[in-house]
Amino acid sequence: MTETARERVAIIGTGLAGLTTAHLLQNDPKKRYAVTLLEQADSLSFDSASVAVKSHETGAVERVDLPMRASAGGYYANLNRMYHHLEVPMHPVRFLFVFAKALKQRGTEAGNCQDSSQSPSAAASAVPDGYFVHASNLHQLPPPRPSAYSTWRYLLEILYLIICHAWFRAACFLVRPHDESFAQYLERIWLPRRYTTHYILPLMSSVSTCTHDELLAFPASDLVNYNKFSYGQQHYTVCGGVQQVQSRLSRGIEDIRVRSRVLEVLPRSSGKVLIRWQDTVGAQEEVFDRAVLAVSPDVASRLFAPLKTTGLDKIPTTWVESLVLTNASRAHSLVDSDDRTSQGKVACMHHAAVEVESASTQVIALRTQFSGLGGARSEALHTMPSGVVVSTCPLDGESEATQKRTLKTAGFRRTLRTVESRATVKRIFRDGSGGTTDGWVNGENNVWLAGSWCWDGMVLLEGCVVSAMRVADEFGVEIPWRK
């Protein structure tokens, strides 16, 4: 098929969903589609917030992904299959999750999780106001004891957690969620309240980057399925950061238009789609055969008028911040991403320091503020192998002490889940269990939706890949990693 005979497809948004969709259509074995990527930022967005950080102590340069991009076997089945197909280098990583209370007088001290002389276990034990340390996949037994706990008190806490954890795991496998919120499910299975507030909610809200109340409003099926499929699975991160993924997915796509803010997507009577956008030159418009909106639901409903009748604009979203902080015991600086000399020194810290325990075992402190405006919420403080600390949902990001340690601030829009929004998404994607199919549905007017929120599950990277695969299926394109 000649280039002029190909169907022109505009993909708005260059996160993982947009890039995966573009990659599948661009590499269609029958070569039926010509892809145009439209992105309002200065560069492709999947890796746009990530930074390269240099340690003044060792001279090593580490690529730090913002937000965190770890995955696990089981729940991330399609993501990991795609990475394998693309030959994206990955390595296993173990985490020590430290549950801690956030006390105002501590401030950012809790972010100083590890100095150059400490092992991850010692660092985890020393986190201020920590009350338990959990080793992912139980890779370390017994887990490190928080310094403030006596041996007997910690043994009693471990016994309590063994009982509660077994209770919750059994419920996930044996008690099927109804059409209910996570809060209603927890009440129905009679899970002890302290275990919920001090362990389940801090951990899972850090995965979902939301407050505890927002997490409790999630559909119970989201959390139950996540726990079922990720149970006992290894965690992985991409060697050298997700720039490896972005570069592979965008390879061969020639028509990439950055600094292009899409203003409107209009269906035409001919069946084609008119797209209007603003770039550095001025207002532009162009007609495409099909369009894919790989953006958040609020943006999609603003761009494409037929979505306003679906309730998509009522799906809640929240703004999430991530900070890259210097560790008090080490000095760091950002490396200019345009400096090729410096960038050439960037290495995967896992392989550069394979003999160092901190390269494969990393400490994540979950500091929880149990009261205050907006209800309980948790901050995740992830100490990277180079020593920098990534704070997600910071509790005291505006404080002077935090500002002095901040190397980089990044933000992103997070789509939240509720029982009502789940029903909306299922109806749009024609899932029979989601109720009626009145109103606009995915693919109508030759417009499709893709994104981490476009599936019946947690708003994570797996949803990006699943929704892109759905678009490819409806376009009749073969998905190579499905084999």
CSV table of C-alpha atoms in Angstrom, one decimal:
chain,number,residue,atom,x,y,z
A,1,MET,CA,0.0,0.0,0.0
A,2,THR,CA,1.4,3.4,-1.0
A,3,GLU,CA,2.0,6.2,1.6
A,4,THR,CA,-0.8,8.3,0.1
A,5,ALA,CA,-3.2,5.4,0.4
A,6,ARG,CA,-2.5,4.9,4.1
A,7,GLU,CA,-5.1,6.1,6.6
A,8,ARG,CA,-3.9,9.0,8.6
A,9,VAL,CA,-4.2,8.6,12.4
A,10,ALA,CA,-3.6,11.5,14.8
A,11,ILE,CA,-2.6,10.4,18.3
A,12,ILE,CA,-2.9,13.2,20.9
A,13,GLY,CA,-0.7,12.7,23.9
A,14,THR,CA,2.7,11.0,24.1
A,15,GLY,CA,2.6,9.2,27.5
A,16,LEU,CA,2.9,5.4,27.5
A,17,ALA,CA,-0.6,4.9,26.1
A,18,GLY,CA,0.0,7.3,23.2
A,19,LEU,CA,3.4,5.9,22.3
A,20,THR,CA,2.3,2.3,22.5
A,21,THR,CA,-0.6,3.0,20.3
A,22,ALA,CA,1.6,4.8,17.8
A,23,HIS,CA,4.2,2.0,17.9
A,24,LEU,CA,1.6,-0.7,17.1
A,25,LEU,CA,0.0,1.3,14.2
A,26,GLN,CA,3.3,2.4,12.8
A,27,ASN,CA,4.5,-1.2,12.7
A,28,ASP,CA,1.3,-2.7,11.3
A,29,PRO,CA,2.6,-5.6,9.1
A,30,LYS,CA,0.1,-4.5,6.4
A,31,LYS,CA,1.4,-0.8,6.6
A,32,ARG,CA,-2.1,0.6,6.5
A,33,TYR,CA,-1.6,3.6,8.9
A,34,ALA,CA,0.4,6.8,8.8
A,35,VAL,CA,0.8,8.1,12.4
A,36,THR,CA,1.0,11.7,13.6
A,37,LEU,CA,1.9,12.4,17.2
A,38,LEU,CA,0.7,15.7,18.8
A,39,GLU,CA,2.2,16.8,22.1
A,40,GLN,CA,1.8,20.1,23.8
A,41,ALA,CA,5.1,19.9,25.8
A,42,ASP,CA,8.6,20.5,24.4
A,43,SER,CA,9.3,16.8,24.1
A,44,LEU,CA,7.7,13.4,24.3
A,45,SER,CA,6.0,13.2,27.7
A,46,PHE,CA,6.5,9.7,29.0
A,47,ASP,CA,10.1,10.5,30.0
A,48,SER,CA,9.9,14.3,30.1
A,49,ALA,CA,10.0,14.7,33.9
A,50,SER,CA,12.9,12.3,34.5
A,51,VAL,CA,16.3,13.7,35.4
A,52,ALA,CA,19.9,12.6,35.4
A,53,VAL,CA,21.6,13.2,38.8
A,54,LYS,CA,25.3,13.2,39.5
A,55,SER,CA,26.8,12.2,42.8
A,56,HIS,CA,29.7,14.4,43.8
A,57,GLU,CA,30.9,11.7,46.1
A,58,THR,CA,31.3,9.0,43.4
A,59,GLY,CA,31.0,10.9,40.2
A,60,ALA,CA,28.3,8.4,39.1
A,61,VAL,CA,25.3,9.7,37.1
A,62,GLU,CA,21.9,8.0,37.8
A,63,ARG,CA,18.7,8.4,35.7
A,64,VAL,CA,15.8,9.0,38.0
A,65,ASP,CA,12.3,8.4,36.6
A,66,LEU,CA,9.5,10.8,37.7
A,67,PRO,CA,7.1,9.4,38.7
A,68,MET,CA,8.5,6.1,39.8
A,69,ARG,CA,8.1,3.4,37.1
A,70,ALA,CA,8.5,0.1,38.9
A,71,SER,CA,6.4,-2.9,37.8
A,72,ALA,CA,5.7,-6.3,39.1
A,73,GLY,CA,5.0,-9.7,37.5
A,74,GLY,CA,1.4,-10.8,37.4
A,75,TYR,CA,-0.5,-7.6,37.5
A,76,TYR,CA,1.7,-6.0,34.8
A,77,ALA,CA,1.6,-8.9,32.5
A,78,ASN,CA,1.1,-7.0,29.2
A,79,LEU,CA,3.6,-4.3,30.1
A,80,ASN,CA,6.3,-6.8,30.9
A,81,ARG,CA,5.5,-8.8,27.7
A,82,MET,CA,5.9,-5.5,25.7
A,83,TYR,CA,9.1,-4.7,27.4
A,84,HIS,CA,10.5,-8.2,26.6
A,85,HIS,CA,9.4,-7.8,22.9
A,86,LEU,CA,11.1,-4.4,22.7
A,87,GLU,CA,14.2,-5.8,24.3
A,88,VAL,CA,14.0,-3.2,27.0
A,89,PRO,CA,16.7,-4.0,29.6
A,90,MET,CA,15.2,-4.6,33.1
A,91,HIS,CA,16.5,-5.7,36.4
A,92,PRO,CA,14.8,-7.1,39.6
A,93,VAL,CA,14.7,-4.8,42.6
A,94,ARG,CA,13.9,-5.5,46.2
A,95,PHE,CA,12.2,-2.9,48.5
A,96,LEU,CA,12.2,-2.3,52.2
A,97,PHE,CA,9.0,-0.4,53.0
A,98,VAL,CA,9.2,1.5,56.2
A,99,PHE,CA,5.9,2.5,57.8
A,100,ALA,CA,6.4,5.7,59.8
A,101,LYS,CA,4.3,8.4,61.5
A,102,ALA,CA,4.8,11.9,60.1
A,103,LEU,CA,5.6,14.2,63.0
A,104,LYS,CA,5.8,17.9,62.2
A,105,GLN,CA,8.9,18.5,64.3
A,106,ARG,CA,10.8,15.9,62.1
A,107,GLY,CA,10.2,17.8,58.9
A,108,THR,CA,12.4,16.4,56.1
A,109,GLU,CA,14.7,14.4,58.5
A,110,ALA,CA,12.7,11.4,57.4
A,111,GLY,CA,14.0,11.9,53.9
A,112,ASN,CA,17.5,11.3,55.0
A,113,CYS,CA,16.9,7.5,54.7
A,114,GLN,CA,20.4,6.4,54.1
A,115,ASP,CA,24.0,7.7,54.2
A,116,SER,CA,27.0,6.3,52.4
A,117,SER,CA,28.1,4.1,55.3
A,118,GLN,CA,24.7,2.5,56.0
A,119,SER,CA,23.3,-0.7,54.6
A,120,PRO,CA,19.6,-0.6,53.5
A,121,SER,CA,18.6,-2.6,56.6
A,122,ALA,CA,20.3,-0.2,58.9
A,123,ALA,CA,18.8,2.7,57.1
A,124,ALA,CA,15.3,1.3,57.3
A,125,SER,CA,15.7,0.7,61.0
A,126,ALA,CA,16.8,4.3,61.6
A,127,VAL,CA,13.9,6.0,59.8
A,128,PRO,CA,12.5,8.5,62.4
A,129,ASP,CA,9.2,7.3,64.0
A,130,GLY,CA,9.1,4.1,62.0
A,131,TYR,CA,6.8,1.4,63.4
A,132,PHE,CA,7.4,-1.5,61.0
A,133,VAL,CA,9.6,-2.5,58.1
A,134,HIS,CA,8.2,-4.8,55.4
A,135,ALA,CA,10.5,-6.6,53.0
A,136,SER,CA,9.0,-7.0,49.5
A,137,ASN,CA,8.3,-10.7,48.8
A,138,LEU,CA,9.5,-11.4,52.3
A,139,HIS,CA,13.1,-11.4,50.9
A,140,GLN,CA,14.5,-10.6,54.4
A,141,LEU,CA,13.2,-12.5,57.4
A,142,PRO,CA,13.0,-11.4,60.1
A,143,PRO,CA,12.5,-7.8,58.8
A,144,PRO,CA,14.7,-5.1,60.3
A,145,ARG,CA,13.4,-3.8,63.6
A,146,PRO,CA,12.7,-0.1,64.0
A,147,SER,CA,15.2,1.5,66.4
A,148,ALA,CA,12.4,2.8,68.7
A,149,TYR,CA,10.8,-0.6,69.2
A,150,SER,CA,11.9,-3.2,71.8
A,151,THR,CA,12.4,-6.8,70.6
A,152,TRP,CA,9.3,-8.0,72.4
A,153,ARG,CA,7.1,-5.2,71.2
A,154,TYR,CA,8.3,-5.9,67.6
A,155,LEU,CA,7.7,-9.6,67.9
A,156,LEU,CA,4.1,-8.9,69.0
A,157,GLU,CA,3.6,-6.5,66.1
A,158,ILE,CA,4.9,-9.2,63.7
A,159,LEU,CA,2.5,-11.8,65.2
A,160,TYR,CA,-0.4,-9.3,64.8
A,161,LEU,CA,0.6,-8.6,61.2
A,162,ILE,CA,0.9,-12.3,60.3
A,163,ILE,CA,-2.7,-12.8,61.4
A,164,CYS,CA,-4.1,-9.7,59.7
A,165,HIS,CA,-2.1,-10.3,56.5
A,166,ALA,CA,-3.3,-13.9,56.2
A,167,TRP,CA,-6.8,-12.6,56.8
A,168,PHE,CA,-6.6,-10.0,54.1
A,169,ARG,CA,-4.9,-12.3,51.6
A,170,ALA,CA,-7.5,-15.0,52.1
A,171,ALA,CA,-10.3,-12.5,51.6
A,172,CYS,CA,-8.8,-11.3,48.3
A,173,PHE,CA,-8.8,-14.9,47.0
A,174,LEU,CA,-12.0,-16.1,48.5
A,175,VAL,CA,-14.4,-13.1,49.0
A,176,ARG,CA,-15.4,-11.7,45.6
A,177,PRO,CA,-15.9,-8.0,45.5
A,178,HIS,CA,-19.4,-6.7,44.8
A,179,ASP,CA,-20.1,-3.5,43.0
A,180,GLU,CA,-18.8,-1.6,46.1
A,181,SER,CA,-16.0,0.7,47.2
A,182,PHE,CA,-12.9,-0.5,48.9
A,183,ALA,CA,-14.1,0.9,52.2
A,184,GLN,CA,-17.3,-1.1,52.0
A,185,TYR,CA,-15.3,-4.3,51.1
A,186,LEU,CA,-13.0,-3.8,54.1
A,187,GLU,CA,-16.0,-3.4,56.4
A,188,ARG,CA,-17.6,-6.5,54.9
A,189,ILE,CA,-14.6,-8.7,55.5
A,190,TRP,CA,-14.1,-7.4,59.1
A,191,LEU,CA,-10.5,-6.4,58.6
A,192,PRO,CA,-9.1,-4.9,61.8
A,193,ARG,CA,-9.1,-1.1,61.5
A,194,ARG,CA,-5.6,-0.5,62.7
A,195,TYR,CA,-4.2,-2.9,60.1
A,196,THR,CA,-6.2,-0.9,57.4
A,197,THR,CA,-5.2,2.6,58.6
A,198,HIS,CA,-1.5,1.8,59.4
A,199,TYR,CA,-0.6,-0.7,56.7
A,200,ILE,CA,-3.0,-1.2,53.8
A,201,LEU,CA,-3.8,2.4,53.2
A,202,PRO,CA,-0.3,3.9,53.4
A,203,LEU,CA,1.1,1.2,51.1
A,204,MET,CA,-1.7,1.2,48.5
A,205,SER,CA,-2.2,5.0,48.5
A,206,SER,CA,1.5,5.3,47.7
A,207,VAL,CA,1.0,3.0,44.7
A,208,SER,CA,-2.0,5.1,43.6
A,209,THR,CA,-0.6,8.5,44.6
A,210,CYS,CA,-3.7,9.7,46.4
A,211,THR,CA,-5.0,10.3,49.9
A,212,HIS,CA,-6.4,7.6,52.1
A,213,ASP,CA,-10.0,8.8,51.6
A,214,GLU,CA,-9.6,8.8,47.9
A,215,LEU,CA,-8.3,5.3,47.9
A,216,LEU,CA,-11.2,4.0,50.1
A,217,ALA,CA,-13.5,5.3,47.4
A,218,PHE,CA,-11.8,3.1,44.7
A,219,PRO,CA,-13.8,0.1,43.4
A,220,ALA,CA,-13.0,-2.8,45.7
A,221,SER,CA,-12.2,-4.9,42.6
A,222,ASP,CA,-9.2,-2.7,41.8
A,223,LEU,CA,-7.4,-3.3,45.0
A,224,VAL,CA,-8.4,-7.0,45.4
A,225,ASN,CA,-7.2,-7.8,41.9
A,226,TYR,CA,-4.0,-5.9,42.3
A,227,ASN,CA,-3.2,-7.8,45.5
A,228,LYS,CA,-4.2,-11.1,44.0
A,229,PHE,CA,-2.1,-10.8,40.8
A,230,SER,CA,0.9,-9.1,42.4
A,231,TYR,CA,1.1,-11.5,45.3
A,232,GLY,CA,4.6,-13.1,45.6
A,233,GLN,CA,5.7,-11.4,42.3
A,234,GLN,CA,9.1,-9.9,41.7
A,235,HIS,CA,9.4,-6.1,41.2
A,236,TYR,CA,11.3,-4.8,38.2
A,237,THR,CA,12.7,-1.4,37.0
A,238,VAL,CA,14.1,-0.4,33.6
A,239,CYS,CA,17.9,-0.2,33.4
A,240,GLY,CA,18.8,3.4,32.8
A,241,GLY,CA,15.2,4.7,33.1
A,242,VAL,CA,12.2,4.7,30.9
A,243,GLN,CA,13.9,6.7,28.3
A,244,GLN,CA,14.8,3.3,27.0
A,245,VAL,CA,11.1,2.5,26.5
A,246,GLN,CA,10.3,5.9,25.0
A,247,SER,CA,13.1,5.7,22.4
A,248,ARG,CA,12.1,2.2,21.3
A,249,LEU,CA,8.4,3.0,21.0
A,250,SER,CA,8.9,6.2,19.0
A,251,ARG,CA,11.5,4.7,16.7
A,252,GLY,CA,10.5,5.1,13.0
A,253,ILE,CA,7.7,7.6,13.7
A,254,GLU,CA,8.6,10.6,11.5
A,255,ASP,CA,5.7,12.9,12.1
A,256,ILE,CA,6.1,14.0,15.7
A,257,ARG,CA,4.8,17.5,16.5
A,258,VAL,CA,5.8,18.8,19.9
A,259,ARG,CA,4.8,22.3,21.3
A,260,SER,CA,1.4,21.6,19.7
A,261,ARG,CA,-1.5,22.2,22.1
A,262,VAL,CA,-4.6,20.6,20.7
A,263,LEU,CA,-7.7,22.8,21.1
A,264,GLU,CA,-10.5,20.9,19.6
A,265,VAL,CA,-11.3,17.5,18.0
A,266,LEU,CA,-14.3,17.7,15.6
A,267,PRO,CA,-16.1,14.8,13.9
A,268,ARG,CA,-17.0,15.5,10.2
A,269,SER,CA,-20.0,14.3,8.3
A,270,SER,CA,-17.6,12.6,5.9
A,271,GLY,CA,-16.5,10.3,8.8
A,272,LYS,CA,-13.1,12.0,9.1
A,273,VAL,CA,-11.8,14.0,12.1
A,274,LEU,CA,-10.8,17.7,12.1
A,275,ILE,CA,-8.2,18.6,14.7
A,276,ARG,CA,-7.3,22.1,15.6
A,277,TRP,CA,-4.2,23.0,17.6
A,278,GLN,CA,-1.9,25.9,18.5
A,279,ASP,CA,1.9,25.7,17.9
A,280,THR,CA,4.8,28.1,17.8
A,281,VAL,CA,3.6,29.4,14.5
A,282,GLY,CA,0.0,30.0,15.3
A,283,ALA,CA,-3.4,28.3,15.0
A,284,GLN,CA,-3.4,25.1,12.8
A,285,GLU,CA,-6.0,22.6,11.7
A,286,GLU,CA,-5.9,19.4,9.7
A,287,VAL,CA,-8.2,16.6,8.7
A,288,PHE,CA,-7.3,13.0,9.7
A,289,ASP,CA,-9.0,9.7,9.0
A,290,ARG,CA,-9.0,8.7,12.7
A,291,ALA,CA,-7.9,10.1,16.0
A,292,VAL,CA,-6.8,8.6,19.4
A,293,LEU,CA,-7.1,10.7,22.5
A,294,ALA,CA,-4.4,9.4,24.8
A,295,VAL,CA,-5.0,12.0,27.5
A,296,SER,CA,-6.7,12.2,30.9
A,297,PRO,CA,-10.5,12.1,31.0
A,298,ASP,CA,-11.0,15.7,31.9
A,299,VAL,CA,-8.8,16.8,28.9
A,300,ALA,CA,-10.6,14.3,26.6
A,301,SER,CA,-14.0,15.6,27.4
A,302,ARG,CA,-12.8,19.2,26.9
A,303,LEU,CA,-11.4,18.5,23.5
A,304,PHE,CA,-14.1,16.2,22.1
A,305,ALA,CA,-17.7,17.5,22.6
A,306,PRO,CA,-19.5,14.2,22.3
A,307,LEU,CA,-17.8,13.0,25.5
A,308,LYS,CA,-19.5,15.7,27.5
A,309,THR,CA,-22.7,13.6,27.6
A,310,THR,CA,-20.9,10.5,28.9
A,311,GLY,CA,-20.1,11.8,32.4
A,312,LEU,CA,-16.4,11.6,31.6
A,313,ASP,CA,-15.8,15.2,32.8
A,314,LYS,CA,-17.1,14.1,36.2
A,315,ILE,CA,-14.4,11.4,36.7
A,316,PRO,CA,-12.2,12.8,39.6
A,317,THR,CA,-8.6,13.7,39.1
A,318,THR,CA,-5.9,15.1,41.4
A,319,TRP,CA,-2.6,16.8,41.0
A,320,VAL,CA,0.4,14.9,42.3
A,321,GLU,CA,3.9,16.3,43.0
A,322,SER,CA,7.2,14.6,43.0
A,323,LEU,CA,10.5,16.1,44.4
A,324,VAL,CA,14.0,15.0,43.9
A,325,LEU,CA,15.9,15.8,47.1
A,326,THR,CA,19.6,15.7,47.9
A,327,ASN,CA,20.4,13.4,50.8
A,328,ALA,CA,21.8,15.3,53.8
A,329,SER,CA,24.9,13.1,53.8
A,330,ARG,CA,25.7,13.4,50.1
A,331,ALA,CA,26.0,16.2,47.5
A,332,HIS,CA,24.2,15.9,44.2
A,333,SER,CA,23.5,18.0,41.1
A,334,LEU,CA,21.4,17.7,38.0
A,335,VAL,CA,23.0,16.9,34.8
A,336,ASP,CA,21.9,18.9,31.8
A,337,SER,CA,20.0,16.6,29.5
A,338,ASP,CA,21.4,18.4,26.5
A,339,ASP,CA,25.0,17.9,27.7
A,340,ARG,CA,26.0,14.8,25.6
A,341,THR,CA,29.4,14.5,27.4
A,342,SER,CA,27.7,14.2,30.8
A,343,GLN,CA,24.9,12.1,29.5
A,344,GLY,CA,27.3,9.6,28.1
A,345,LYS,CA,28.3,8.8,31.7
A,346,VAL,CA,24.8,7.8,32.7
A,347,ALA,CA,24.7,4.2,33.8
A,348,CYS,CA,22.2,1.8,35.4
A,349,MET,CA,23.1,1.9,39.1
A,350,HIS,CA,22.1,-1.7,39.5
A,351,HIS,CA,24.8,-2.9,37.1
A,352,ALA,CA,27.3,-0.2,37.9
A,353,ALA,CA,27.3,-1.2,41.6
A,354,VAL,CA,26.2,-4.8,41.3
A,355,GLU,CA,28.2,-5.8,44.4
A,356,VAL,CA,26.6,-3.1,46.5
A,357,GLU,CA,23.5,-4.1,48.4
A,358,SER,CA,21.8,-0.7,48.0
A,359,ALA,CA,21.8,-1.3,44.2
A,360,SER,CA,19.3,-4.1,44.4
A,361,THR,CA,17.6,-3.3,47.8
A,362,GLN,CA,16.1,0.1,48.1
A,363,VAL,CA,14.4,1.8,51.0
A,364,ILE,CA,11.0,3.5,50.6
A,365,ALA,CA,9.7,5.3,53.8
A,366,LEU,CA,6.0,5.7,53.9
A,367,ARG,CA,5.4,8.7,56.2
A,368,THR,CA,1.7,9.0,57.2
A,369,GLN,CA,-0.1,12.0,58.5
A,370,PHE,CA,-3.0,10.4,60.3
A,371,SER,CA,-5.0,13.7,60.8
A,372,GLY,CA,-5.3,17.1,59.4
A,373,LEU,CA,-7.0,19.0,56.5
A,374,GLY,CA,-8.0,16.6,53.8
A,375,GLY,CA,-7.8,13.6,56.0
A,376,ALA,CA,-5.0,11.0,56.3
A,377,ARG,CA,-2.4,10.9,53.6
A,378,SER,CA,1.0,9.3,53.1
A,379,GLU,CA,4.3,10.5,51.6
A,380,ALA,CA,6.6,8.1,49.8
A,381,LEU,CA,10.3,8.8,50.3
A,382,HIS,CA,12.3,6.5,47.9
A,383,THR,CA,16.1,6.5,48.5
A,384,MET,CA,17.7,5.8,45.1
A,385,PRO,CA,21.1,3.9,44.7
A,386,SER,CA,22.9,7.2,44.1
A,387,GLY,CA,21.6,8.6,47.4
A,388,VAL,CA,19.0,11.1,46.1
A,389,VAL,CA,15.6,10.8,47.6
A,390,VAL,CA,12.4,11.0,45.5
A,391,SER,CA,9.5,12.3,47.5
A,392,THR,CA,6.0,11.6,46.1
A,393,CYS,CA,3.0,13.4,47.5
A,394,PRO,CA,5.3,15.5,49.9
A,395,LEU,CA,3.8,16.4,53.2
A,396,ASP,CA,6.0,19.4,53.8
A,397,GLY,CA,7.1,20.3,50.3
A,398,GLU,CA,6.7,24.0,50.9
A,399,SER,CA,8.9,24.1,54.0
A,400,GLU,CA,12.2,26.0,53.8
A,401,ALA,CA,14.2,22.9,54.8
A,402,THR,CA,12.7,20.9,51.9
A,403,GLN,CA,13.1,23.7,49.4
A,404,LYS,CA,16.8,23.9,50.2
A,405,ARG,CA,17.2,20.2,49.4
A,406,THR,CA,15.1,20.2,46.3
A,407,LEU,CA,16.9,19.5,43.0
A,408,LYS,CA,13.8,19.1,40.8
A,409,THR,CA,10.0,19.5,41.2
A,410,ALA,CA,7.6,17.7,38.8
A,411,GLY,CA,3.9,17.3,38.7
A,412,PHE,CA,1.3,15.1,36.9
A,413,ARG,CA,-2.4,14.7,36.7
A,414,ARG,CA,-3.6,11.5,38.3
A,415,THR,CA,-7.0,10.0,37.4
A,416,LEU,CA,-8.9,8.6,40.4
A,417,ARG,CA,-11.3,5.7,40.5
A,418,THR,CA,-14.7,5.5,42.1
A,419,VAL,CA,-17.6,3.0,41.7
A,420,GLU,CA,-19.4,5.5,39.6
A,421,SER,CA,-16.4,6.3,37.3
A,422,ARG,CA,-15.9,2.6,36.9
A,423,ALA,CA,-19.4,2.2,35.5
A,424,THR,CA,-18.8,5.2,33.2
A,425,VAL,CA,-15.6,3.7,31.8
A,426,LYS,CA,-17.1,0.3,31.3
A,427,ARG,CA,-20.1,1.7,29.4
A,428,ILE,CA,-17.8,3.8,27.1
A,429,PHE,CA,-15.8,0.7,26.3
A,430,ARG,CA,-18.8,-1.5,25.8
A,431,ASP,CA,-18.3,-3.8,28.7
A,432,GLY,CA,-21.6,-5.6,29.0
A,433,SER,CA,-21.4,-5.6,32.8
A,434,GLY,CA,-21.2,-1.8,32.9
A,435,GLY,CA,-24.8,-1.2,32.2
A,436,THR,CA,-26.5,0.3,29.1
A,437,THR,CA,-24.6,1.4,26.0
A,438,ASP,CA,-26.6,4.6,25.5
A,439,GLY,CA,-24.5,7.6,24.4
A,440,TRP,CA,-21.0,7.8,22.8
A,441,VAL,CA,-18.9,4.7,22.8
A,442,ASN,CA,-15.2,4.2,22.0
A,443,GLY,CA,-14.5,4.3,18.3
A,444,GLU,CA,-17.6,6.2,17.4
A,445,ASN,CA,-17.0,9.2,15.0
A,446,ASN,CA,-13.6,7.5,14.3
A,447,VAL,CA,-12.3,8.7,17.7
A,448,TRP,CA,-10.8,6.3,20.2
A,449,LEU,CA,-9.6,6.7,23.8
A,450,ALA,CA,-6.4,5.3,25.4
A,451,GLY,CA,-4.7,5.8,28.8
A,452,SER,CA,-4.0,4.3,32.1
A,453,TRP,CA,-7.7,5.0,33.1
A,454,CYS,CA,-9.1,3.3,30.0
A,455,TRP,CA,-9.6,-0.2,31.5
A,456,ASP,CA,-11.2,-1.9,34.5
A,457,GLY,CA,-8.3,-1.7,36.9
A,458,MET,CA,-5.9,0.4,38.8
A,459,VAL,CA,-4.7,3.6,37.0
A,460,LEU,CA,-1.2,2.3,36.4
A,461,LEU,CA,1.1,1.6,33.4
A,462,GLU,CA,-0.7,-1.7,32.7
A,463,GLY,CA,-3.8,0.2,31.8
A,464,CYS,CA,-1.8,2.2,29.2
A,465,VAL,CA,-0.7,-0.9,27.4
A,466,VAL,CA,-4.1,-2.7,27.6
A,467,SER,CA,-5.9,0.3,26.2
A,468,ALA,CA,-3.4,0.7,23.4
A,469,MET,CA,-3.8,-3.0,22.5
A,470,ARG,CA,-7.6,-2.5,22.4
A,471,VAL,CA,-7.1,0.3,19.8
A,472,ALA,CA,-4.8,-1.9,17.8
A,473,ASP,CA,-7.4,-4.7,17.9
A,474,GLU,CA,-10.1,-2.5,16.6
A,475,PHE,CA,-7.8,-1.2,13.9
A,476,GLY,CA,-7.1,-4.9,12.9
A,477,VAL,CA,-3.4,-4.6,13.8
A,478,GLU,CA,-1.4,-7.6,15.0
A,479,ILE,CA,0.0,-7.2,18.5
A,480,PRO,CA,3.4,-9.0,18.4
A,481,TRP,CA,3.9,-9.5,22.1
A,482,ARG,CA,0.5,-11.3,22.5
A,483,LYS,CA,2.1,-14.3,20.9
